[in-house]
Tab-separated table of N, CA and C and ligand atoms in Angstrom:
chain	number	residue	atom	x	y	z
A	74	UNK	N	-17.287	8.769	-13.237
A	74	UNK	CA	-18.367	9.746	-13.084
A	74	UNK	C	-18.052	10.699	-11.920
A	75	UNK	N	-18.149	11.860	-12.350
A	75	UNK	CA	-18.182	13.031	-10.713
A	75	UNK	C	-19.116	12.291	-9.945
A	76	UNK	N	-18.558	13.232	-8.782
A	76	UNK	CA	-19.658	12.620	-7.754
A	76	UNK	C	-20.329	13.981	-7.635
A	77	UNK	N	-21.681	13.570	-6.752
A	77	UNK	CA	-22.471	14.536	-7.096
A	77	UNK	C	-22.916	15.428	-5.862
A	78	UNK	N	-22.824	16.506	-6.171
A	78	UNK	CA	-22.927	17.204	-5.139
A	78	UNK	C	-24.707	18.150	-4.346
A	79	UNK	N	-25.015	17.572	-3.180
A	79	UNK	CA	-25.832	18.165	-2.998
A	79	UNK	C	-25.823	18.775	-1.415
A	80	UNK	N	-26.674	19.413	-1.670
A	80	UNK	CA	-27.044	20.709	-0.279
A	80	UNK	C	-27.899	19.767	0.758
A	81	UNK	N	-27.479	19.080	1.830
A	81	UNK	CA	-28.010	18.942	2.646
A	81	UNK	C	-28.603	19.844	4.437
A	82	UNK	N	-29.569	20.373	4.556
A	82	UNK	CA	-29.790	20.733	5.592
A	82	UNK	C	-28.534	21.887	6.123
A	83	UNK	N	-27.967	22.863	4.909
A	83	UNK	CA	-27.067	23.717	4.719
A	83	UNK	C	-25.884	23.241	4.391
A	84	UNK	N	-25.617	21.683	4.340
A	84	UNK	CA	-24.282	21.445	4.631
A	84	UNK	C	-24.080	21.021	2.923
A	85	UNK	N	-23.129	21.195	2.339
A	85	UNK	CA	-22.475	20.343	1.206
A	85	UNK	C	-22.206	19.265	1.323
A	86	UNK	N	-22.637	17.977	0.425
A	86	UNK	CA	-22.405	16.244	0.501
A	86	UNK	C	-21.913	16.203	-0.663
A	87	UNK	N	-20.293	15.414	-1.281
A	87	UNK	CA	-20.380	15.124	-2.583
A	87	UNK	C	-20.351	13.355	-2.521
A	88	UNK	N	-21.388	12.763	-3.324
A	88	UNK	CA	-21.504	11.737	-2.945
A	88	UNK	C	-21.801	11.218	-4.409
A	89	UNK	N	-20.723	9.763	-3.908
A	89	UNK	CA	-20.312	9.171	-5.419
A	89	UNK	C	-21.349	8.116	-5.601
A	90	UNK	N	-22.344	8.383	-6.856
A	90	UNK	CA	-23.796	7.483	-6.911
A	90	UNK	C	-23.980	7.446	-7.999
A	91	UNK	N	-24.850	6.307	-8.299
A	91	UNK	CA	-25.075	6.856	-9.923
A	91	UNK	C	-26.506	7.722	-9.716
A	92	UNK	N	-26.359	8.493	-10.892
A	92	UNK	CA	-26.997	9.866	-11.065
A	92	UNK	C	-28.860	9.609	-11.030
A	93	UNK	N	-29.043	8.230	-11.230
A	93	UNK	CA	-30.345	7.851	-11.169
A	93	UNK	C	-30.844	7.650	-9.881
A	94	UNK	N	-29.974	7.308	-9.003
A	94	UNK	CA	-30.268	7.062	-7.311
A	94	UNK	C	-31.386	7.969	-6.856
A	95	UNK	N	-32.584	6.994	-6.573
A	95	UNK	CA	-33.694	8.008	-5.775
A	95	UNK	C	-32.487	9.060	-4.293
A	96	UNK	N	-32.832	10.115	-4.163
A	96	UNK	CA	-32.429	11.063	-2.936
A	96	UNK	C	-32.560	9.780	-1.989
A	97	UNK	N	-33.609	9.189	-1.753
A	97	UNK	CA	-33.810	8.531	-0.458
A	97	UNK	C	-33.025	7.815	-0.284
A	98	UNK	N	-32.496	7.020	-0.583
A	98	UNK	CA	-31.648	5.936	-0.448
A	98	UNK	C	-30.428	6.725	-0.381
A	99	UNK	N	-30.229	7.812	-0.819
A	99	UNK	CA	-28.697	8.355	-0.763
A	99	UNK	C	-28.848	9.180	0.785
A	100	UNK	N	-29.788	9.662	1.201
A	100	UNK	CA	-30.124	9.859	2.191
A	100	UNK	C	-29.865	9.092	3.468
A	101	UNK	N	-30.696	8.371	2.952
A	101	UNK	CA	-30.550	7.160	4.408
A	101	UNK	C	-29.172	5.779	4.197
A	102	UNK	N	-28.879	5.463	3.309
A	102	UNK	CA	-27.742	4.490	2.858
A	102	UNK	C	-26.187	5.186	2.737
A	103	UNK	N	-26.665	6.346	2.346
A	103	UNK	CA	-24.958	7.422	2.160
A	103	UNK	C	-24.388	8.266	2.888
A	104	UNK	N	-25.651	9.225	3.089
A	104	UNK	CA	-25.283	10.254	4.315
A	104	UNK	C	-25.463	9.802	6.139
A	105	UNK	N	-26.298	8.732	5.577
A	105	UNK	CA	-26.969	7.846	7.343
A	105	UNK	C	-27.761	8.652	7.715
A	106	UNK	N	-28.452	9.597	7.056
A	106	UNK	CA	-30.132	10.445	7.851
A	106	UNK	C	-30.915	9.136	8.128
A	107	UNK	N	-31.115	9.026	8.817
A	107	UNK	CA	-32.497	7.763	8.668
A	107	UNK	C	-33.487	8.051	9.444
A	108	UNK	N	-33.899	9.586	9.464
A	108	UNK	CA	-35.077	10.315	9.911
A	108	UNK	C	-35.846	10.270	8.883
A	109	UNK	N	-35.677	10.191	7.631
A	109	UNK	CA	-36.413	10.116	6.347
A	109	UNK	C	-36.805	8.358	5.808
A	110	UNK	N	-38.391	7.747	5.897
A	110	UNK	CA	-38.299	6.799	5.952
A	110	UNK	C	-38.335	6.006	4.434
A	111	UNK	N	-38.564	5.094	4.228
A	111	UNK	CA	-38.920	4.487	3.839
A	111	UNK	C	-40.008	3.617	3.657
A	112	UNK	N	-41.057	3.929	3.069
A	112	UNK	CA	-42.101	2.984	3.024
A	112	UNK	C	-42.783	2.363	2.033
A	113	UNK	N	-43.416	2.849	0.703
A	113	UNK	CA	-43.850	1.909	-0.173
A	113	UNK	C	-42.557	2.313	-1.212
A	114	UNK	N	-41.532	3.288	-1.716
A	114	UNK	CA	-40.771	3.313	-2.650
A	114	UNK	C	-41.370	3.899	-4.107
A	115	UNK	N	-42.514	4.174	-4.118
A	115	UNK	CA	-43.197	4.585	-4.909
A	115	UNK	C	-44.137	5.929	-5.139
A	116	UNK	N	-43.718	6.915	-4.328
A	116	UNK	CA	-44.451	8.268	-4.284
A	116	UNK	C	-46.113	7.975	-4.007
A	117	UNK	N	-46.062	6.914	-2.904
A	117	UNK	CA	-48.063	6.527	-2.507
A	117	UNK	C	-48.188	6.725	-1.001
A	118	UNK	N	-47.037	7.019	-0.375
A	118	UNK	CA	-47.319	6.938	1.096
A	118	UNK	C	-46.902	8.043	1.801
A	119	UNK	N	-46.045	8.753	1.292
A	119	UNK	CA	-45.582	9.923	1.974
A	119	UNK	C	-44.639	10.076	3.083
A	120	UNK	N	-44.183	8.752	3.471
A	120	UNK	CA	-43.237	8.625	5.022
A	120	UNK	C	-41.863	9.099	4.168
A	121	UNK	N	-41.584	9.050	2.986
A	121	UNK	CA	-39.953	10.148	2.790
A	121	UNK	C	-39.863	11.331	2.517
A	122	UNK	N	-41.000	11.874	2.969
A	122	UNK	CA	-40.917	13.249	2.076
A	122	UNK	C	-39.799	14.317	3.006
A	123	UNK	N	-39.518	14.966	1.905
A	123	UNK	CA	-38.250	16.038	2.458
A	123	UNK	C	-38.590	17.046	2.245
A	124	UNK	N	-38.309	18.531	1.961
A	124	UNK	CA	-38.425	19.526	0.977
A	124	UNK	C	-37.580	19.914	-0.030
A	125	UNK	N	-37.537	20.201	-1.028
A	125	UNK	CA	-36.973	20.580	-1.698
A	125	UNK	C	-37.549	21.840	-2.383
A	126	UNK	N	-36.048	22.666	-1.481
A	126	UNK	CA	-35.942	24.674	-2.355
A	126	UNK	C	-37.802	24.611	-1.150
A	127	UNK	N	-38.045	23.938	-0.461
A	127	UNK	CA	-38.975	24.155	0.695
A	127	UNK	C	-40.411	23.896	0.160
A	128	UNK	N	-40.438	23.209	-0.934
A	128	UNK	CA	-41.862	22.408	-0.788
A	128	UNK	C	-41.393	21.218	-0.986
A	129	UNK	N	-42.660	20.637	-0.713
A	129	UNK	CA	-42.779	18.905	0.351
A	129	UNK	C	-42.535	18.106	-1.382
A	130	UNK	N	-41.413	17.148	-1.196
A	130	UNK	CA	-41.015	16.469	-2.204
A	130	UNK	C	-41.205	14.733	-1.643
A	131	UNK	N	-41.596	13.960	-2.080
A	131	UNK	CA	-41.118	12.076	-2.041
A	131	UNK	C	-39.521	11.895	-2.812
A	132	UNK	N	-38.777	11.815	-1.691
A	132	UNK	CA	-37.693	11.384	-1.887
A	132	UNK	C	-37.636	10.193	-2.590
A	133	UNK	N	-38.346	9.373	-2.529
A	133	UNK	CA	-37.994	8.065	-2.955
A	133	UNK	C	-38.082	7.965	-4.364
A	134	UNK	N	-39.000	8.811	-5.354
A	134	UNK	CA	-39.262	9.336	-6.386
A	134	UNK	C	-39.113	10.956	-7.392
A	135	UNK	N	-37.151	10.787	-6.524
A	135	UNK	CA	-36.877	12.141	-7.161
A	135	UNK	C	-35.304	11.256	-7.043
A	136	UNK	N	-34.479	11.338	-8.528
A	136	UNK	CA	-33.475	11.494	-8.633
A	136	UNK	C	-32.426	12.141	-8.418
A	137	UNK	N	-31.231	11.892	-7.492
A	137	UNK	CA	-30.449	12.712	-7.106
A	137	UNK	C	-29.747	13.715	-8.073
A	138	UNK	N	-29.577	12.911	-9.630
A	138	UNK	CA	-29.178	14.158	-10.458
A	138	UNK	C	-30.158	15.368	-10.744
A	139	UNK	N	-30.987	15.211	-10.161
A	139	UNK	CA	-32.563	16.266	-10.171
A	139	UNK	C	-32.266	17.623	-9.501
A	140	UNK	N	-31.421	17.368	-8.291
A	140	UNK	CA	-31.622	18.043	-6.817
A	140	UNK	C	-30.400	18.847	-6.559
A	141	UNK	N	-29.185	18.840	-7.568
A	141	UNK	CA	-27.883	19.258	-7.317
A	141	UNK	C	-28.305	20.886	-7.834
A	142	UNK	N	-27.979	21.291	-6.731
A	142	UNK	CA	-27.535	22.921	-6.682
A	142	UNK	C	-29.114	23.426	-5.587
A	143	UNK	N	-29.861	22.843	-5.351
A	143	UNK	CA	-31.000	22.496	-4.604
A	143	UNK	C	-30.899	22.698	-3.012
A	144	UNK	N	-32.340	23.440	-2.554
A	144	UNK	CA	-32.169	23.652	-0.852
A	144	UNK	C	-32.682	22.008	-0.651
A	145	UNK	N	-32.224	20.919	-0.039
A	145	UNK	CA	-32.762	19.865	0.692
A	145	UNK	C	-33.053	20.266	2.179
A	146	UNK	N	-33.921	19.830	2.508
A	146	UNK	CA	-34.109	20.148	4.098
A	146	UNK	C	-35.124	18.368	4.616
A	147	UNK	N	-34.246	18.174	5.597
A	147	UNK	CA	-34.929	16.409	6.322
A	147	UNK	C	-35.559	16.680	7.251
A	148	UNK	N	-35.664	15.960	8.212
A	148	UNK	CA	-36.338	16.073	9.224
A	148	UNK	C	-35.509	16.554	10.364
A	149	UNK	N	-34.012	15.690	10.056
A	149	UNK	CA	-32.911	16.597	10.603
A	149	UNK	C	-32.637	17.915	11.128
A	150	UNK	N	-33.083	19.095	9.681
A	150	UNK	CA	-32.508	20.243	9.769
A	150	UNK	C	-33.995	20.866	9.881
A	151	UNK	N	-35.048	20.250	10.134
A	151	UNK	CA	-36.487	20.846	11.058
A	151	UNK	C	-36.050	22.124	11.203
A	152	UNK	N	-35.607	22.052	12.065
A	152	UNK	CA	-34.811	22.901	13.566
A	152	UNK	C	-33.189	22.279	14.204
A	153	UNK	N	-32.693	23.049	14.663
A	153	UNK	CA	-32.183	22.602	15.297
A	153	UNK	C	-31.799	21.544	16.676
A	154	UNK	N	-33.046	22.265	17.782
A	154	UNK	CA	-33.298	21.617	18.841
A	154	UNK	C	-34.561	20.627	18.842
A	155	UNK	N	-35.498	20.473	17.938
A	155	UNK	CA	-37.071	19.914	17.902
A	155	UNK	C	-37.497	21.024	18.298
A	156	UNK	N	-37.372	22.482	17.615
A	156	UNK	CA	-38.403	23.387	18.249
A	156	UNK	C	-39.055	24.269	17.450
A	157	UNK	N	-39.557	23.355	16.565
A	157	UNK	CA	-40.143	24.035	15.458
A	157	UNK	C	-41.686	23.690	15.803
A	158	UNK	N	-42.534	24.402	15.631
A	158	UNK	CA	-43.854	24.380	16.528
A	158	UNK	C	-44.207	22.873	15.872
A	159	UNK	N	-44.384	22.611	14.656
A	159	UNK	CA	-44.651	21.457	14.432
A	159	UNK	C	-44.451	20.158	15.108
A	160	UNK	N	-42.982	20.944	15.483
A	160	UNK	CA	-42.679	19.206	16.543
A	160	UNK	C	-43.027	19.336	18.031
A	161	UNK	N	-43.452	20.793	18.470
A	161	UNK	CA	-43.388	20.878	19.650
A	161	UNK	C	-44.954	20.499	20.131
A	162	UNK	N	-45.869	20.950	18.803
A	162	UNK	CA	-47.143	20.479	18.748
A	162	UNK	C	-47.175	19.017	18.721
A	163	UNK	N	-46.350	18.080	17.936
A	163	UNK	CA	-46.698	16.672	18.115
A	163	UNK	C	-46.344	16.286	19.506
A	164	UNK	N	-45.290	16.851	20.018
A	164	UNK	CA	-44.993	16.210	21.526
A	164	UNK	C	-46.355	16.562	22.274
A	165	UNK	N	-46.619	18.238	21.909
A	165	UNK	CA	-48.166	18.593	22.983
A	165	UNK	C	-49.271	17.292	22.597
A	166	UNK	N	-49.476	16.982	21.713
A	166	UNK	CA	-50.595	16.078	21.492
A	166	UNK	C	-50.509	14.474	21.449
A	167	UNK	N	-48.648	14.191	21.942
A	167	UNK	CA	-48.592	13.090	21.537
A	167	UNK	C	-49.127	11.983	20.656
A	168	UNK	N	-49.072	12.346	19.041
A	168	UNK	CA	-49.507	12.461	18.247
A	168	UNK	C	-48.643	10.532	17.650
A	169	UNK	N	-47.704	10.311	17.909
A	169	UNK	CA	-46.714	9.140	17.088
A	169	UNK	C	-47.587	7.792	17.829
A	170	UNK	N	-47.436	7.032	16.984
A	170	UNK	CA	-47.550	5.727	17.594
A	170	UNK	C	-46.540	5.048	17.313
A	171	UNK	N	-46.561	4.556	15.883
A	171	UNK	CA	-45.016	3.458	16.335
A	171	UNK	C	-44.179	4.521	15.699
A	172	UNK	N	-44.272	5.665	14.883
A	172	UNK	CA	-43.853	7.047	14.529
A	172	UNK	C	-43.015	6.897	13.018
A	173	UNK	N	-43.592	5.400	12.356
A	173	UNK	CA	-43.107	5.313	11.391
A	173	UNK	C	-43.161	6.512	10.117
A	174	UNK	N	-44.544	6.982	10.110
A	174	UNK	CA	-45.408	7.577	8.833
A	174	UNK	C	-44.762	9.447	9.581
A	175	UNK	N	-43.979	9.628	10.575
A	175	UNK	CA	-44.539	10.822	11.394
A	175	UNK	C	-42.994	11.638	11.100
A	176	UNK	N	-42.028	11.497	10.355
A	176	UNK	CA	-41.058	12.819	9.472
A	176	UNK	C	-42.045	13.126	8.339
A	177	UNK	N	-42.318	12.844	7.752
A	177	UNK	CA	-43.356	12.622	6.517
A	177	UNK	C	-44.029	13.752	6.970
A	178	UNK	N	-44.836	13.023	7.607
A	178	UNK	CA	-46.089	13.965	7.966
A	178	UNK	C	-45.791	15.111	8.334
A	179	UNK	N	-44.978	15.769	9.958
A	179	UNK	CA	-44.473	16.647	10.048
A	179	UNK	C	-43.743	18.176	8.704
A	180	UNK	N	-43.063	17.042	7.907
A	180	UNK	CA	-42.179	17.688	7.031
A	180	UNK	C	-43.292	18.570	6.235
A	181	UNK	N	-44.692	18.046	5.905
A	181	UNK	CA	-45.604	18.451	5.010
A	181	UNK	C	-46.329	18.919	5.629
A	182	UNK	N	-46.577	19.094	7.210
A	182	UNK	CA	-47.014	19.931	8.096
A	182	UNK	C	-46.474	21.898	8.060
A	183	UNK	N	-44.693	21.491	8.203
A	183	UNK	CA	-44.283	22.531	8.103
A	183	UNK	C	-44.489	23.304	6.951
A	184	UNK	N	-44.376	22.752	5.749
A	184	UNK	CA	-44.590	23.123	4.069
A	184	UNK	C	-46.475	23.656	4.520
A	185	UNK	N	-47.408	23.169	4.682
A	185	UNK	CA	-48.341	23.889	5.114
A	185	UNK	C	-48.239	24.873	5.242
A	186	UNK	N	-47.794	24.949	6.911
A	186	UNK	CA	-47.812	26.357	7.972
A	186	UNK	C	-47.136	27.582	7.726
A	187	UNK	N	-46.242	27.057	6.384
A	187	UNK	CA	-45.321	28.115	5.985
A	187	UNK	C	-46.208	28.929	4.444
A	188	UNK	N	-47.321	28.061	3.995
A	188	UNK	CA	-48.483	28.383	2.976
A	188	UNK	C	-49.388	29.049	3.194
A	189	UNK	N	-50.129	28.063	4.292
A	189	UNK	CA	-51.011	28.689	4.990
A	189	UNK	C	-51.045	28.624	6.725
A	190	UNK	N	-50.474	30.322	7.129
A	190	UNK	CA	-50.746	29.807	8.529
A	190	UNK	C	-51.677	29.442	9.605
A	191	UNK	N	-52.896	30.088	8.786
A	191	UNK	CA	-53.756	29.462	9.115
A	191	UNK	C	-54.774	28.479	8.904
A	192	UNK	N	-54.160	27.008	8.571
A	192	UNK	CA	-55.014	26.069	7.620
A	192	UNK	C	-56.231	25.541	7.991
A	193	UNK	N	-57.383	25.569	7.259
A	193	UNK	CA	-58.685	24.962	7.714
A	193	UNK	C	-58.773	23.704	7.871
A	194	UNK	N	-59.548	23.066	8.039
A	194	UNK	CA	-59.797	21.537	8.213
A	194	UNK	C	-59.558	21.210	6.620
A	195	UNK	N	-60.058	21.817	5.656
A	195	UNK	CA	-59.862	21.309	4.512
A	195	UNK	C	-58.875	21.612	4.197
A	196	UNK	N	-57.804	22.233	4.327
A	196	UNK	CA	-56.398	22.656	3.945
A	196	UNK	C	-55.915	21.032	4.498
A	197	UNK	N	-55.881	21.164	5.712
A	197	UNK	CA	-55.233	20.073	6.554
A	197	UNK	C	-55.499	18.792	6.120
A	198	UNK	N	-56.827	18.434	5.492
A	198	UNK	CA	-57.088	17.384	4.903
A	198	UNK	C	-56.535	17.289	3.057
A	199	UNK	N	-56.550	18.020	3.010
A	199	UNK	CA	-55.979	18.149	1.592
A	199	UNK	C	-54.384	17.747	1.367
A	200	UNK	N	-53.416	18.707	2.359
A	200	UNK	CA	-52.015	18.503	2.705
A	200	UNK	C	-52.185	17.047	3.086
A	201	UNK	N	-52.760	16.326	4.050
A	201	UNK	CA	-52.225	15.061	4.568
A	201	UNK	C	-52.633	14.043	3.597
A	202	UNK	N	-53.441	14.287	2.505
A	202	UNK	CA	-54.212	13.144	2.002
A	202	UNK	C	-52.961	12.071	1.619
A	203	UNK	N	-52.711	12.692	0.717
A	203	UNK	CA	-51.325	11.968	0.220
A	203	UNK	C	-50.000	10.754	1.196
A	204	UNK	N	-50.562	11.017	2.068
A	204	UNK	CA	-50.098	10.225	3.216
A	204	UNK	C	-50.540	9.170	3.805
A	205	UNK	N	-50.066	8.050	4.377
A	205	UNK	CA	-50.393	6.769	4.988
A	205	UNK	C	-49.915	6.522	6.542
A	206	UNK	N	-51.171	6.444	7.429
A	206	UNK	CA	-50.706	6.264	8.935
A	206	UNK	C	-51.107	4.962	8.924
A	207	UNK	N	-50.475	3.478	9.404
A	207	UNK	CA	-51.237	2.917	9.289
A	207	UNK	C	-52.035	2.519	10.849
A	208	UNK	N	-51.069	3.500	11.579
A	208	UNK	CA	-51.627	3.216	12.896
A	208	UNK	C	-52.870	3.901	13.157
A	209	UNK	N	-53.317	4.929	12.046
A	209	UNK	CA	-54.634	5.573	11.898
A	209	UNK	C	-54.457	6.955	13.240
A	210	UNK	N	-53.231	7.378	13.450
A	210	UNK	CA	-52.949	8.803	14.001
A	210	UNK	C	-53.985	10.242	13.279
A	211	UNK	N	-54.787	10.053	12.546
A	211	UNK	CA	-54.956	10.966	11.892
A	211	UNK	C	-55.916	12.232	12.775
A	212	UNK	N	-56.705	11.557	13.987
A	212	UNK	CA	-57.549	12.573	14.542
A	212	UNK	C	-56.361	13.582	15.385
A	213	UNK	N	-55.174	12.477	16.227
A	213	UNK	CA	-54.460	13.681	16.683
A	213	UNK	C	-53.391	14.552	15.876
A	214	UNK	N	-53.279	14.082	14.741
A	214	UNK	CA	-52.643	14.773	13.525
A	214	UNK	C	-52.926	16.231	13.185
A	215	UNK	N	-54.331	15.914	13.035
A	215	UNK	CA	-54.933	17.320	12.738
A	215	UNK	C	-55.197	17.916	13.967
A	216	UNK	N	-55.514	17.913	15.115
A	216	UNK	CA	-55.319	18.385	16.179
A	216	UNK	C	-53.923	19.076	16.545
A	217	UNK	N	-52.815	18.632	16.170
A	217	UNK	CA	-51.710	18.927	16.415
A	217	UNK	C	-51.509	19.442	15.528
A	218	UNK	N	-51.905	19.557	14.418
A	218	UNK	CA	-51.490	21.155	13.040
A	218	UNK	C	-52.461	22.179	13.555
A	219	UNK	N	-53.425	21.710	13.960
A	219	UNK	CA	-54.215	23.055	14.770
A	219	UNK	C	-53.129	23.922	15.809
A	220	UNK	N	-52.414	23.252	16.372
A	220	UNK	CA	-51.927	23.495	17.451
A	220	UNK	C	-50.541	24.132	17.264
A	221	UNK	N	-50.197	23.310	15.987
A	221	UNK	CA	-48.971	24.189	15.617
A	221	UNK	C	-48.986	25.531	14.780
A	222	UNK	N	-50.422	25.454	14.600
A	222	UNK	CA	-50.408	26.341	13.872
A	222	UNK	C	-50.771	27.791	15.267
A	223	UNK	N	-51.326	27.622	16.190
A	223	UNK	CA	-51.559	28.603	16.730
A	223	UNK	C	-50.414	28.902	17.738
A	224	UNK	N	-49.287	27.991	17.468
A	224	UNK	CA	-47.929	28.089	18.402
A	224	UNK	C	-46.861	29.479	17.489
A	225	UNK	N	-47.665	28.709	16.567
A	225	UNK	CA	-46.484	29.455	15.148
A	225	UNK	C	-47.152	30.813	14.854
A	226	UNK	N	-48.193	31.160	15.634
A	226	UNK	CA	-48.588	32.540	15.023
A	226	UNK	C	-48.291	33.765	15.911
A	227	UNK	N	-47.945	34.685	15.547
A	227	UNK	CA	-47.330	35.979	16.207
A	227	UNK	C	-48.310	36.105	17.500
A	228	UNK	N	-47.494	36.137	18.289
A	228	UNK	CA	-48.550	36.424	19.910
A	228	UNK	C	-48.893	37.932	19.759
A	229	UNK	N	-49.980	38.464	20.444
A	229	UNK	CA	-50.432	40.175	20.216
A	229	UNK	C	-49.320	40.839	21.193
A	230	UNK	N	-49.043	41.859	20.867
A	230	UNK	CA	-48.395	42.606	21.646
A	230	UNK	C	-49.048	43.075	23.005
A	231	UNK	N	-48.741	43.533	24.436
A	231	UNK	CA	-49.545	44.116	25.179
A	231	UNK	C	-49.564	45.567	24.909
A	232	UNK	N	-50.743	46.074	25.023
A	232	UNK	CA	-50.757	47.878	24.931
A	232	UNK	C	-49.640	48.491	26.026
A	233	UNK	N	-49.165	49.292	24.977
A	233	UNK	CA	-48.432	50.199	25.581
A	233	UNK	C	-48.761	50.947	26.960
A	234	UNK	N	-47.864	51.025	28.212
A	234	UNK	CA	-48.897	51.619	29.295
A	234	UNK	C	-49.314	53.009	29.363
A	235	UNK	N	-50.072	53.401	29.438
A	235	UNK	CA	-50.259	54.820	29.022
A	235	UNK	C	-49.479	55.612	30.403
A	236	UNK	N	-48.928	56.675	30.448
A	236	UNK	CA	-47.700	57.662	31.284
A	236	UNK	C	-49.208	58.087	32.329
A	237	UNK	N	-49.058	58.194	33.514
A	237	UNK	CA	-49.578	59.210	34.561
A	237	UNK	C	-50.161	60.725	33.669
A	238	UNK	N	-51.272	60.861	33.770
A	238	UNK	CA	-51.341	62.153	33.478
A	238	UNK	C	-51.528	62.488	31.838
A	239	UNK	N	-51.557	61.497	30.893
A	239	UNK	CA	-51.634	61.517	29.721
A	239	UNK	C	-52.700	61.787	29.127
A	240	UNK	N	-53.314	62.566	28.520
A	240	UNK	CA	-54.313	62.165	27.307
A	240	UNK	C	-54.900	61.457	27.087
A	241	UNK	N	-55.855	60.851	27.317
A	241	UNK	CA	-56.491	59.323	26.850
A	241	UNK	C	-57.286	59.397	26.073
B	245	FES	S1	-41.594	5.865	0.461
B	245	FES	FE1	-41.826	7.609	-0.763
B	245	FES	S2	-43.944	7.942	-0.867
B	245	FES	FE2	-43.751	6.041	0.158
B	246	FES	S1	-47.722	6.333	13.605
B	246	FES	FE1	-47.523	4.312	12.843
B	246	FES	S2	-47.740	4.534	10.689
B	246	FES	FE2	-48.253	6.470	11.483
């Protein structure tokens, strides 16, 4: 069998699997991301989600022959440095507890903010439902998409200074 080739976080992986292999496991077992978790294996909890082509996908319930020729993006390729407001907002709110459920969450944070940048409480509750904290993070969760969201929004410009002597 070819091996199969996919787009990770810009980079090309050709990786020899069989073609049924959930992403996740090729993820975390092949490539060694293990920012993408693992938790029920069944598209109910939300701790693997990735994006795919940039909306929020469950890795664990998407076949790698699915995804070839595909933008993947992990938690990895966020950002480069952690400075994508999303993450810079969870550090502001210290938001993780044991930080199992919290690529997941983030990942479907960003897929949000990039929808709606400005999401309501019901946006925010809607995006996270699908998800499982079991440490029950959820009040500073949404606090911290508040937060990323107003990190992530264009600052106002200052007025131009008006010249000595001008017109006003
Ligand atoms: S591990 Fe994929 S949704 Fe739970
Ligand atoms: S922080 Fe522990 S499961 Fe969410």
């Amino acid at each position: 069998m070819p091996p199969i080739t996919l787009n990770v976080n810009g980079k090309a992986h050709a990786v020899d699997v069989d073609p049924q292999t959930p992403l996740l496991w090729v993820l975390r077992d092949t490539l060694n991301m293990t920012g993408t978790k693992y938790g029920c294996g069944i598209a109910q909890c939300g701790a693997c989600t990735v994006h795919l082509d940039g909306e929020a996908t469950r890795a664990c319930a998407t076949a790698v022959e699915d995804v070839q020729g595909r933008k993947i993006t992990t938690i990895e390729g966020l950002s480069a440095d952690r400075s994508h407001p999303a993450q810079l907002a969870w550090i502001a709110e210290q938001v993780p507890q044991c930080g199992y459920c919290q690529s997941g969450m983030l990942m479907t944070t960003a897929e949000l903010l990039k929808r709606k940048p400005k999401p309501t409480d019901a946006d925010i509750d809607e995006a996270i439902s699908g998800h499982i904290c079991r440490c029950g993070t959820y009040p500073r969760l949404r606090k911290a998409i508040k937060t990323a969201a107003a990190m992530a929004a264009p600052k106002p410009t200052a007025p131009k200074p008006v010249a000595k002597g001008a017109a006003r």
